[in-house]
PDB file of C-alpha atoms in Angstrom:
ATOM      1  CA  UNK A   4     110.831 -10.405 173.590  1.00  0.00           C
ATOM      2  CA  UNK A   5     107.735  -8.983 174.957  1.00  0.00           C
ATOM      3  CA  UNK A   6     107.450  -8.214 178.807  1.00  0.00           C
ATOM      4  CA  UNK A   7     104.527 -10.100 179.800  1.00  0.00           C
ATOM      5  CA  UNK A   8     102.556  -9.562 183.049  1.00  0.00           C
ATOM      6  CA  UNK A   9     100.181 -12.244 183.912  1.00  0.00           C
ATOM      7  CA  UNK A  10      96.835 -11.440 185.261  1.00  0.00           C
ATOM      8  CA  UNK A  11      93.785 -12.860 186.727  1.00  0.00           C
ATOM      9  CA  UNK A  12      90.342 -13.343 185.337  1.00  0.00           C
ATOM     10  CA  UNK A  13      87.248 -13.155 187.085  1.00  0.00           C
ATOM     11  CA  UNK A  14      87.344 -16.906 187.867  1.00  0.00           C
ATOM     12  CA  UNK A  15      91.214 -16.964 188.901  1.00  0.00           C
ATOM     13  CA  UNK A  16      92.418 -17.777 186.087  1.00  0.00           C
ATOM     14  CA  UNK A  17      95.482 -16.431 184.873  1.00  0.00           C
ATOM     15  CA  UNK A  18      95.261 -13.599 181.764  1.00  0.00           C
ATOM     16  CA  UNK A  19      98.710 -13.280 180.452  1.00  0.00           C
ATOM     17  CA  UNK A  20      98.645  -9.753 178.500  1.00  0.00           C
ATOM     18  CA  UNK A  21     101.862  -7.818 177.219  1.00  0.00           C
ATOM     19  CA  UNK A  22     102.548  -4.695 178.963  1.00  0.00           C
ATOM     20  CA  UNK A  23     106.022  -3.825 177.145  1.00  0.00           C
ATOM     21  CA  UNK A  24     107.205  -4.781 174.394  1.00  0.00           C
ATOM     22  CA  UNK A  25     110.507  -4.254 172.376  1.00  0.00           C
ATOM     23  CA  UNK A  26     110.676  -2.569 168.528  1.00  0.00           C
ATOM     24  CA  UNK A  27     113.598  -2.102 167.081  1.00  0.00           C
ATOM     25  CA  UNK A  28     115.736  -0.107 169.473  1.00  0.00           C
ATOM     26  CA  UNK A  29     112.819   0.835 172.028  1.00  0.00           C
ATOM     27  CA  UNK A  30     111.130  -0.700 174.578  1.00  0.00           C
ATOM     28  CA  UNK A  31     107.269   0.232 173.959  1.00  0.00           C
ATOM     29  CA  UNK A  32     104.872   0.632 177.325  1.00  0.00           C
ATOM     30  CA  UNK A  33     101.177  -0.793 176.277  1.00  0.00           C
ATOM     31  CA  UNK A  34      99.139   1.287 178.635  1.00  0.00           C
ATOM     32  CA  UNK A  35      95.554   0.573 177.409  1.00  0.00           C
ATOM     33  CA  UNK A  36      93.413   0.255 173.916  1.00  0.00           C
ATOM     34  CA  UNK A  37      91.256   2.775 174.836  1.00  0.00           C
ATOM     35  CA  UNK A  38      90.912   5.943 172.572  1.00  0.00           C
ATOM     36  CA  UNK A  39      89.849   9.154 172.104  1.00  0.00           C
ATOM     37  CA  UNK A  40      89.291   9.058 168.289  1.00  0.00           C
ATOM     38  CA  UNK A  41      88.609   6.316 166.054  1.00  0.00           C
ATOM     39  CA  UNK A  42      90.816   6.480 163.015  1.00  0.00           C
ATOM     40  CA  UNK A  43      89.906   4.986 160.000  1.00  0.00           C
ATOM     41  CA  UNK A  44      93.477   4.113 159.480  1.00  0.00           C
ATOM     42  CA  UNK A  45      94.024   2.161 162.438  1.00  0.00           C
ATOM     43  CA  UNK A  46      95.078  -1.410 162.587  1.00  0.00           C
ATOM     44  CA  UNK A  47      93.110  -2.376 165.379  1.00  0.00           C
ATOM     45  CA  UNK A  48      89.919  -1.189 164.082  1.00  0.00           C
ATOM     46  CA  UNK A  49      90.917  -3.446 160.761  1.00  0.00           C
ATOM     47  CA  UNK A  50      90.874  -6.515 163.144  1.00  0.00           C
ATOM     48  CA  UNK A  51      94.766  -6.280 163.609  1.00  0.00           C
ATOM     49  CA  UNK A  52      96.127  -6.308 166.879  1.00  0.00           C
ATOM     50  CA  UNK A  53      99.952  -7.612 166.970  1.00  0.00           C
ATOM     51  CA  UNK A  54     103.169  -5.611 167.082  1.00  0.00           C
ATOM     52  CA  UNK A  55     106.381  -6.820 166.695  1.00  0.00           C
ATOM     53  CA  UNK A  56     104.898 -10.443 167.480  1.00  0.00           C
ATOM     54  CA  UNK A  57     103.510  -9.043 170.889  1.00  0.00           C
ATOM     55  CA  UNK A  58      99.599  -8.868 171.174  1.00  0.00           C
ATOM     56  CA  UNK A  59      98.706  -5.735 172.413  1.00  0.00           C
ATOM     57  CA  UNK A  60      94.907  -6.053 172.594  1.00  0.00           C
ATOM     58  CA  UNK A  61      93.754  -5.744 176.262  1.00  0.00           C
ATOM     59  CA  UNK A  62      90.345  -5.186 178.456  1.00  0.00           C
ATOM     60  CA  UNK A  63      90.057  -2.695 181.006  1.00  0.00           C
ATOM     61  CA  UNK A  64      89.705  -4.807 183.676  1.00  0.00           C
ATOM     62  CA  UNK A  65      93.248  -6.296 182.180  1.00  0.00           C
ATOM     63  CA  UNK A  66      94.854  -2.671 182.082  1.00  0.00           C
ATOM     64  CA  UNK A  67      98.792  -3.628 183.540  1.00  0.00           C
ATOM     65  CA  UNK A  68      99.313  -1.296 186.904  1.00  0.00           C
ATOM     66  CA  UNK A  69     102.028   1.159 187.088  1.00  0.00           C
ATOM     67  CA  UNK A  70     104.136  -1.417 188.937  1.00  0.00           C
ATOM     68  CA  UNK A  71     103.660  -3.847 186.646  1.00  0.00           C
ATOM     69  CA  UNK A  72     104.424  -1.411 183.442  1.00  0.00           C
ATOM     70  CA  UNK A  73     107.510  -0.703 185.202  1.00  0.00           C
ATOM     71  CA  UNK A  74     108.746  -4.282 185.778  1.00  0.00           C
ATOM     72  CA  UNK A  75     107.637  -4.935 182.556  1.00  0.00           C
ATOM     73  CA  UNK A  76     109.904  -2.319 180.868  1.00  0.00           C
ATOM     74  CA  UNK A  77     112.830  -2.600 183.346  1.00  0.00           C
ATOM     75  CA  UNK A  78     112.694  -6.899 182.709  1.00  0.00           C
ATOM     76  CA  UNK A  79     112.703  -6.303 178.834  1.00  0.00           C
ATOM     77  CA  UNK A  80     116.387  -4.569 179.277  1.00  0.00           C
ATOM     78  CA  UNK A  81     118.389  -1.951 178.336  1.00  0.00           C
ATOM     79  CA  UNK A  82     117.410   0.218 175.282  1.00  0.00           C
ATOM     80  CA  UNK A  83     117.605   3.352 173.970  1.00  0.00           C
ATOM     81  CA  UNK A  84     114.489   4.931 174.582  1.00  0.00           C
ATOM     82  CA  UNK A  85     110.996   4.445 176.623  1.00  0.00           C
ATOM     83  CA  UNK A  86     107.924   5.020 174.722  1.00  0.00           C
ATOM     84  CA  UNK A  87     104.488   5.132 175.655  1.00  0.00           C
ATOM     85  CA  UNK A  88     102.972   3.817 172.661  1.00  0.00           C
ATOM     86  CA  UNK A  89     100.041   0.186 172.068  1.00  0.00           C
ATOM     87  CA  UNK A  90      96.713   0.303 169.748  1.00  0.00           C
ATOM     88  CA  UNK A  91      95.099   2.783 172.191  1.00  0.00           C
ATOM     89  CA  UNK A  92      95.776   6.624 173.527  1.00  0.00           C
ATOM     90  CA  UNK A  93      98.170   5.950 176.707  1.00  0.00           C
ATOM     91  CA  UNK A  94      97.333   9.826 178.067  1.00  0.00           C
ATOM     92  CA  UNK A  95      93.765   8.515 178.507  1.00  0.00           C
ATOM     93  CA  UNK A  96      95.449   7.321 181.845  1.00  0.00           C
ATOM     94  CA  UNK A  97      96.725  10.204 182.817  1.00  0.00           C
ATOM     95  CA  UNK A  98      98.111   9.127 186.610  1.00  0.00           C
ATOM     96  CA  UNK A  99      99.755   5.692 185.490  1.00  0.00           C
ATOM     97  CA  UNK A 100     101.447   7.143 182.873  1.00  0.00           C
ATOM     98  CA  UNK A 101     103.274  10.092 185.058  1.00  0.00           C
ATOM     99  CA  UNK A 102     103.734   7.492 187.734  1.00  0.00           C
ATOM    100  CA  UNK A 103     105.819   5.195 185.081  1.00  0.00           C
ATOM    101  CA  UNK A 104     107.724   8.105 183.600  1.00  0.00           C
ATOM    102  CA  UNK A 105     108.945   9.064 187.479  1.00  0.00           C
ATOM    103  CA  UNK A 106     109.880   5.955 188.094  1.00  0.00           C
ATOM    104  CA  UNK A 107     111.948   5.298 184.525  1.00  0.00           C
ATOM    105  CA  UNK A 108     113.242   8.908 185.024  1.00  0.00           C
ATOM    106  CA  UNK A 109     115.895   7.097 187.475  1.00  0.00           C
ATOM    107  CA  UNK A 110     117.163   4.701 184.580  1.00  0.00           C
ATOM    108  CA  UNK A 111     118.222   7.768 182.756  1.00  0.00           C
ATOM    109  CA  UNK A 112     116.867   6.217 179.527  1.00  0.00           C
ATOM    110  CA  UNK A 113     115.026   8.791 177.569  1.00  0.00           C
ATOM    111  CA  UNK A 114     110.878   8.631 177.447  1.00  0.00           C
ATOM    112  CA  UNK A 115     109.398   9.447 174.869  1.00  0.00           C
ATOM    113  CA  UNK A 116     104.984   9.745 174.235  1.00  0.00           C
ATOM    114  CA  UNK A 117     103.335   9.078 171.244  1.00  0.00           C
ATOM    115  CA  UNK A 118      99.882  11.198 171.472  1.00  0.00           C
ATOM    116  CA  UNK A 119      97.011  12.317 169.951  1.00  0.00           C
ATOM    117  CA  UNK A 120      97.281  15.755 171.524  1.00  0.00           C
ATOM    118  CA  UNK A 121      93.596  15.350 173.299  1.00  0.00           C
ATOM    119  CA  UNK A 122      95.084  15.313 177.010  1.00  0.00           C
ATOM    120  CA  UNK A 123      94.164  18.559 177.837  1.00  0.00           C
ATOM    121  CA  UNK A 124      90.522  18.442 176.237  1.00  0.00           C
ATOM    122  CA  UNK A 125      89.826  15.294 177.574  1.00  0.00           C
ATOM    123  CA  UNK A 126      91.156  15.486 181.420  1.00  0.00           C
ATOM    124  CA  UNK A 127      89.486  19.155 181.057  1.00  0.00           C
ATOM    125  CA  UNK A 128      92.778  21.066 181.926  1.00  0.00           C
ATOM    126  CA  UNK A 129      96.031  21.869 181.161  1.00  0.00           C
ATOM    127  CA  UNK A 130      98.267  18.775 181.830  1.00  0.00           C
ATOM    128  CA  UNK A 131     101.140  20.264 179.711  1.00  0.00           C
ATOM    129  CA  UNK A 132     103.286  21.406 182.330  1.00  0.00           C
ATOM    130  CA  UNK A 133     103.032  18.100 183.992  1.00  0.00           C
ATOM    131  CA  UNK A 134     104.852  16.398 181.973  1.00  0.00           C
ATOM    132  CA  UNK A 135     108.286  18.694 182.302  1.00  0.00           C
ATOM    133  CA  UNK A 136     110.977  16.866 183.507  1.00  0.00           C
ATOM    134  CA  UNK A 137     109.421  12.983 182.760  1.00  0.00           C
ATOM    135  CA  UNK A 138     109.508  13.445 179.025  1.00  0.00           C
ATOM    136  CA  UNK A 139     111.829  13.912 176.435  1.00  0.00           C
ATOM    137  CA  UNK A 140     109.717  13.577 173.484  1.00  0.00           C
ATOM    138  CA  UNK A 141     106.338  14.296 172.241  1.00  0.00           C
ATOM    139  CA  UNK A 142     104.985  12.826 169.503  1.00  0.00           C
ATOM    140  CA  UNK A 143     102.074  13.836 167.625  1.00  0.00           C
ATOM    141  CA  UNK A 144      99.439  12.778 165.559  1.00  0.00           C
ATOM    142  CA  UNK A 145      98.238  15.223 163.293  1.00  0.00           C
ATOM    143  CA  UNK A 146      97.443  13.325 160.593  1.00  0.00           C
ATOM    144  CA  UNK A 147      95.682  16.618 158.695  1.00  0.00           C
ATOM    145  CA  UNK A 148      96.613  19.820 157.452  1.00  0.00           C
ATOM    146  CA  UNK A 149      92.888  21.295 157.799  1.00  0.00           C
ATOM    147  CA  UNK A 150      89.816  20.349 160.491  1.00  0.00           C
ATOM    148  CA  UNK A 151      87.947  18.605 157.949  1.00  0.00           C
ATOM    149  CA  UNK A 152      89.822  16.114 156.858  1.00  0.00           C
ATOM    150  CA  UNK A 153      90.798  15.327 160.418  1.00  0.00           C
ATOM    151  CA  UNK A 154      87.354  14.713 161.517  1.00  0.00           C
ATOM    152  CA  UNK A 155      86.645  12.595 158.670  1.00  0.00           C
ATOM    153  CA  UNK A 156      90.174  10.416 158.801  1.00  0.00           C
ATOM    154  CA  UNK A 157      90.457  10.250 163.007  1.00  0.00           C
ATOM    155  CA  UNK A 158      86.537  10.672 164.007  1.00  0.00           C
ATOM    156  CA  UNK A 159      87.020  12.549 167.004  1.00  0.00           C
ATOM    157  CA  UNK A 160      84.340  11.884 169.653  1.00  0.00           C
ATOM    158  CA  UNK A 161      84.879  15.564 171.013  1.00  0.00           C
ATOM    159  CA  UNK A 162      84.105  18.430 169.325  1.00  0.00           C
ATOM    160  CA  UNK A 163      87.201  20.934 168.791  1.00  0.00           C
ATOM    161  CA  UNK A 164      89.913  18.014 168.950  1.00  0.00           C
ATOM    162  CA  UNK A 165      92.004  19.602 165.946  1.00  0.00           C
ATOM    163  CA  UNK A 166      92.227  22.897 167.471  1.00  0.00           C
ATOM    164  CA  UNK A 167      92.861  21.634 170.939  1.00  0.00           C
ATOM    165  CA  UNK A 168      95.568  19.096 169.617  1.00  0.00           C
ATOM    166  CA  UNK A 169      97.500  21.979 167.913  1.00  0.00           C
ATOM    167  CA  UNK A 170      97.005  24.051 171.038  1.00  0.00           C
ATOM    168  CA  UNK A 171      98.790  20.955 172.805  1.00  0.00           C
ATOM    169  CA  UNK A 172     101.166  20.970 170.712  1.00  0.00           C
ATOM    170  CA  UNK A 173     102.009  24.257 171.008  1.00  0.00           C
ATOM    171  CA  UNK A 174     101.984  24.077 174.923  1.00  0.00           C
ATOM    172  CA  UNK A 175     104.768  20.842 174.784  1.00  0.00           C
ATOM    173  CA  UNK A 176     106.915  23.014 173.031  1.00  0.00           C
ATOM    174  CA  UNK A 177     107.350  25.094 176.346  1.00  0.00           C
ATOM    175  CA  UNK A 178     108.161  21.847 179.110  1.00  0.00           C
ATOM    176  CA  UNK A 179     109.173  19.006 176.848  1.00  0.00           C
ATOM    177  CA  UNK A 180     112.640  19.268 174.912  1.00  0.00           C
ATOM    178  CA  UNK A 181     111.322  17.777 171.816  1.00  0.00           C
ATOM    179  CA  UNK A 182     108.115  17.831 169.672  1.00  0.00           C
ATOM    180  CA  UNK A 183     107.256  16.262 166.692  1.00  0.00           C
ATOM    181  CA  UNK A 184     103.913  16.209 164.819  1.00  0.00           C
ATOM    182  CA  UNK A 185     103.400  13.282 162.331  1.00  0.00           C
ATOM    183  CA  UNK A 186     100.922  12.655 159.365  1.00  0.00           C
ATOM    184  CA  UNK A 187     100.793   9.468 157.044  1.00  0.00           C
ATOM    185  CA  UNK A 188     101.457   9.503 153.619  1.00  0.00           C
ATOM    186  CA  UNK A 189      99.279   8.184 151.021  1.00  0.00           C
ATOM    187  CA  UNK A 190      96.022   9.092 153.135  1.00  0.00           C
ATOM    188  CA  UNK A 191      93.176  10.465 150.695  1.00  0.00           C
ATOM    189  CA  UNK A 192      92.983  13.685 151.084  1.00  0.00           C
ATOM    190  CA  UNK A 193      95.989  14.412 153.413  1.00  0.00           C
ATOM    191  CA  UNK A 194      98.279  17.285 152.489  1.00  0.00           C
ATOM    192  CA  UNK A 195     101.973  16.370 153.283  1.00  0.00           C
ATOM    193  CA  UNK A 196     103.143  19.579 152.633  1.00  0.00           C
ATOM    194  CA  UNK A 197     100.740  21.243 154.249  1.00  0.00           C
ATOM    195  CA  UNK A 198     101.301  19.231 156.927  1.00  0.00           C
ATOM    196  CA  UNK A 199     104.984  19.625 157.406  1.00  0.00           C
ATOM    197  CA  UNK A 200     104.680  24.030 157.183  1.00  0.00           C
ATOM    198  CA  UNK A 201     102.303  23.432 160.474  1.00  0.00           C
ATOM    199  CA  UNK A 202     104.685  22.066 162.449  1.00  0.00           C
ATOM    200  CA  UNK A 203     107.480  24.616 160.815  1.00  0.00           C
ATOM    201  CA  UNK A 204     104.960  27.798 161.872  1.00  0.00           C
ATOM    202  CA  UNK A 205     104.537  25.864 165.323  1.00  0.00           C
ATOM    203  CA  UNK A 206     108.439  25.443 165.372  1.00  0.00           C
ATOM    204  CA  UNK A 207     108.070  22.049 166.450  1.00  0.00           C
ATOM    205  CA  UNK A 208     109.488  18.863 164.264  1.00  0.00           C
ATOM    206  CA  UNK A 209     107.704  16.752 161.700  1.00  0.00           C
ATOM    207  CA  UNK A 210     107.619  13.549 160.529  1.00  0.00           C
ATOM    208  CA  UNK A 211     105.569  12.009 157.284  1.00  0.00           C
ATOM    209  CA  UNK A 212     105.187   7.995 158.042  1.00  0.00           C
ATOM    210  CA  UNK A 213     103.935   5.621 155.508  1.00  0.00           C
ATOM    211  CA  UNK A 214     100.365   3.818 156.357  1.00  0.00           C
ATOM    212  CA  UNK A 215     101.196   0.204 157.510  1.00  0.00           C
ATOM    213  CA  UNK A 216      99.851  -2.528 159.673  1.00  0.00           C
ATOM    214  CA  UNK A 217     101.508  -3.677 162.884  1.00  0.00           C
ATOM    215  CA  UNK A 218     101.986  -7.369 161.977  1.00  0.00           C
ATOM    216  CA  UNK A 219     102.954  -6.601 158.085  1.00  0.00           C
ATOM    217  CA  UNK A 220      99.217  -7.508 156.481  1.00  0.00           C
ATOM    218  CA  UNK A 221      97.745  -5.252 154.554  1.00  0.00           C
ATOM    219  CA  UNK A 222      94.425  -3.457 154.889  1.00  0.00           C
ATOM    220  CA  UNK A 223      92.471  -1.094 153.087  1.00  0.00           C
ATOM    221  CA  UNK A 224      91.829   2.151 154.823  1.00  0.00           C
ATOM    222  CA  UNK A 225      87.576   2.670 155.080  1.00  0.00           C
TER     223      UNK A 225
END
């Protein structure tokens, strides 16, 4: 079941919105739908919105607090991993998300943060080191074997996003035990293979996922 934390409009009235939410062994932190790219392969932007029957879309003003991201995952109970991962970049807040990951440290669960890799370029420094000792995983989005492609599939709204996510990558590889860069299969365009002997030159882990909504309808990448 999704942890729910209820909210108030601007009229008092109350906003449910899900803050955490459990798939399959995980329990999932939904830390805002904000973005830093704009993939044409993402669900949201093909009207879809649900995961795992929880509905993930949220406002800003309806972005849960640390507290409440914390009760949230802590209420949904014991699992085998933490990961900060909704329809939007979590790493776009930047405080919240090292305040939750101190306070989930003391569970002993492991944490895990699914990423585009834009941190640093966005928040305009190196945030890399910041993250040694919280996380245990580092997930990221690829998605493209050449700068190209990427700009065309994940329409970056920054200029140098590929080179700075790969340089991201690189960095997590020195304060995070695990990284793992991901691309989806079946993408026009998208080398797999090419892919996969980045992550082997970066020494870091890869993973090739298949394209799929998050409530099991189909759509039609544009």
């Amino acid at each position: 079941m999704a942890g729910v934390v209820a909210y108030k409009d601007g009229i008092g009235r109350p906003s449910p919105v899900v803050a955490a939410y459990r798939l399959r062994d995980g329990v999932y932190l939904n830390l805002t739908n904000r973005c830093t790219l704009r993939c044409r392969f993402c669900p949201k932007f093909h009207g879809l919105w649900t995961v795992a029957d929880a509905r993930l879309r949220l406002r800003v003003i309806d972005e849960p607090s640390s507290t409440a991201l914390v009760q949230a995952a802590l209420e949904a109970g014991p699992c085998a991993e933490y990961v900060f991962c909704g329809l939007g970049e979590p790493t776009t807040r930047w405080p919240e998300l090292l305040a939750v990951s101190t306070a989930l440290r003391a569970t002993g669960t492991p944490i895990r943060l699914n990423t585009d890799g834009l941190a640093s370029l966005v928040h305009g420094r190196d945030v890399v080191p910041e993250l040694k000792g919280l996380i245990d995983h580092v997930s990221i989005s690829l998605n493209a074997a050449d700068e190209t492609t990427y700009e065309r599939l994940c329409r970056p709204g920054r200029p140098g996003s590929y080179a700075a996510m790969l340089a991201f990558a690189a960095r997590c590889q020195m304060y995070v035990p695990r990284v793992t860069l991901t691309a989806i299969e079946s993408l026009p365009g998208v080398d797999i293979d090419a892919c996969a002997r980045i992550a082997g030159d970066l020494r870091v882990g890869f993973r090739a996922r298949p394209l799929e909504s998050t409530d099991g309808r189909s759509f039609r990448v544009r």
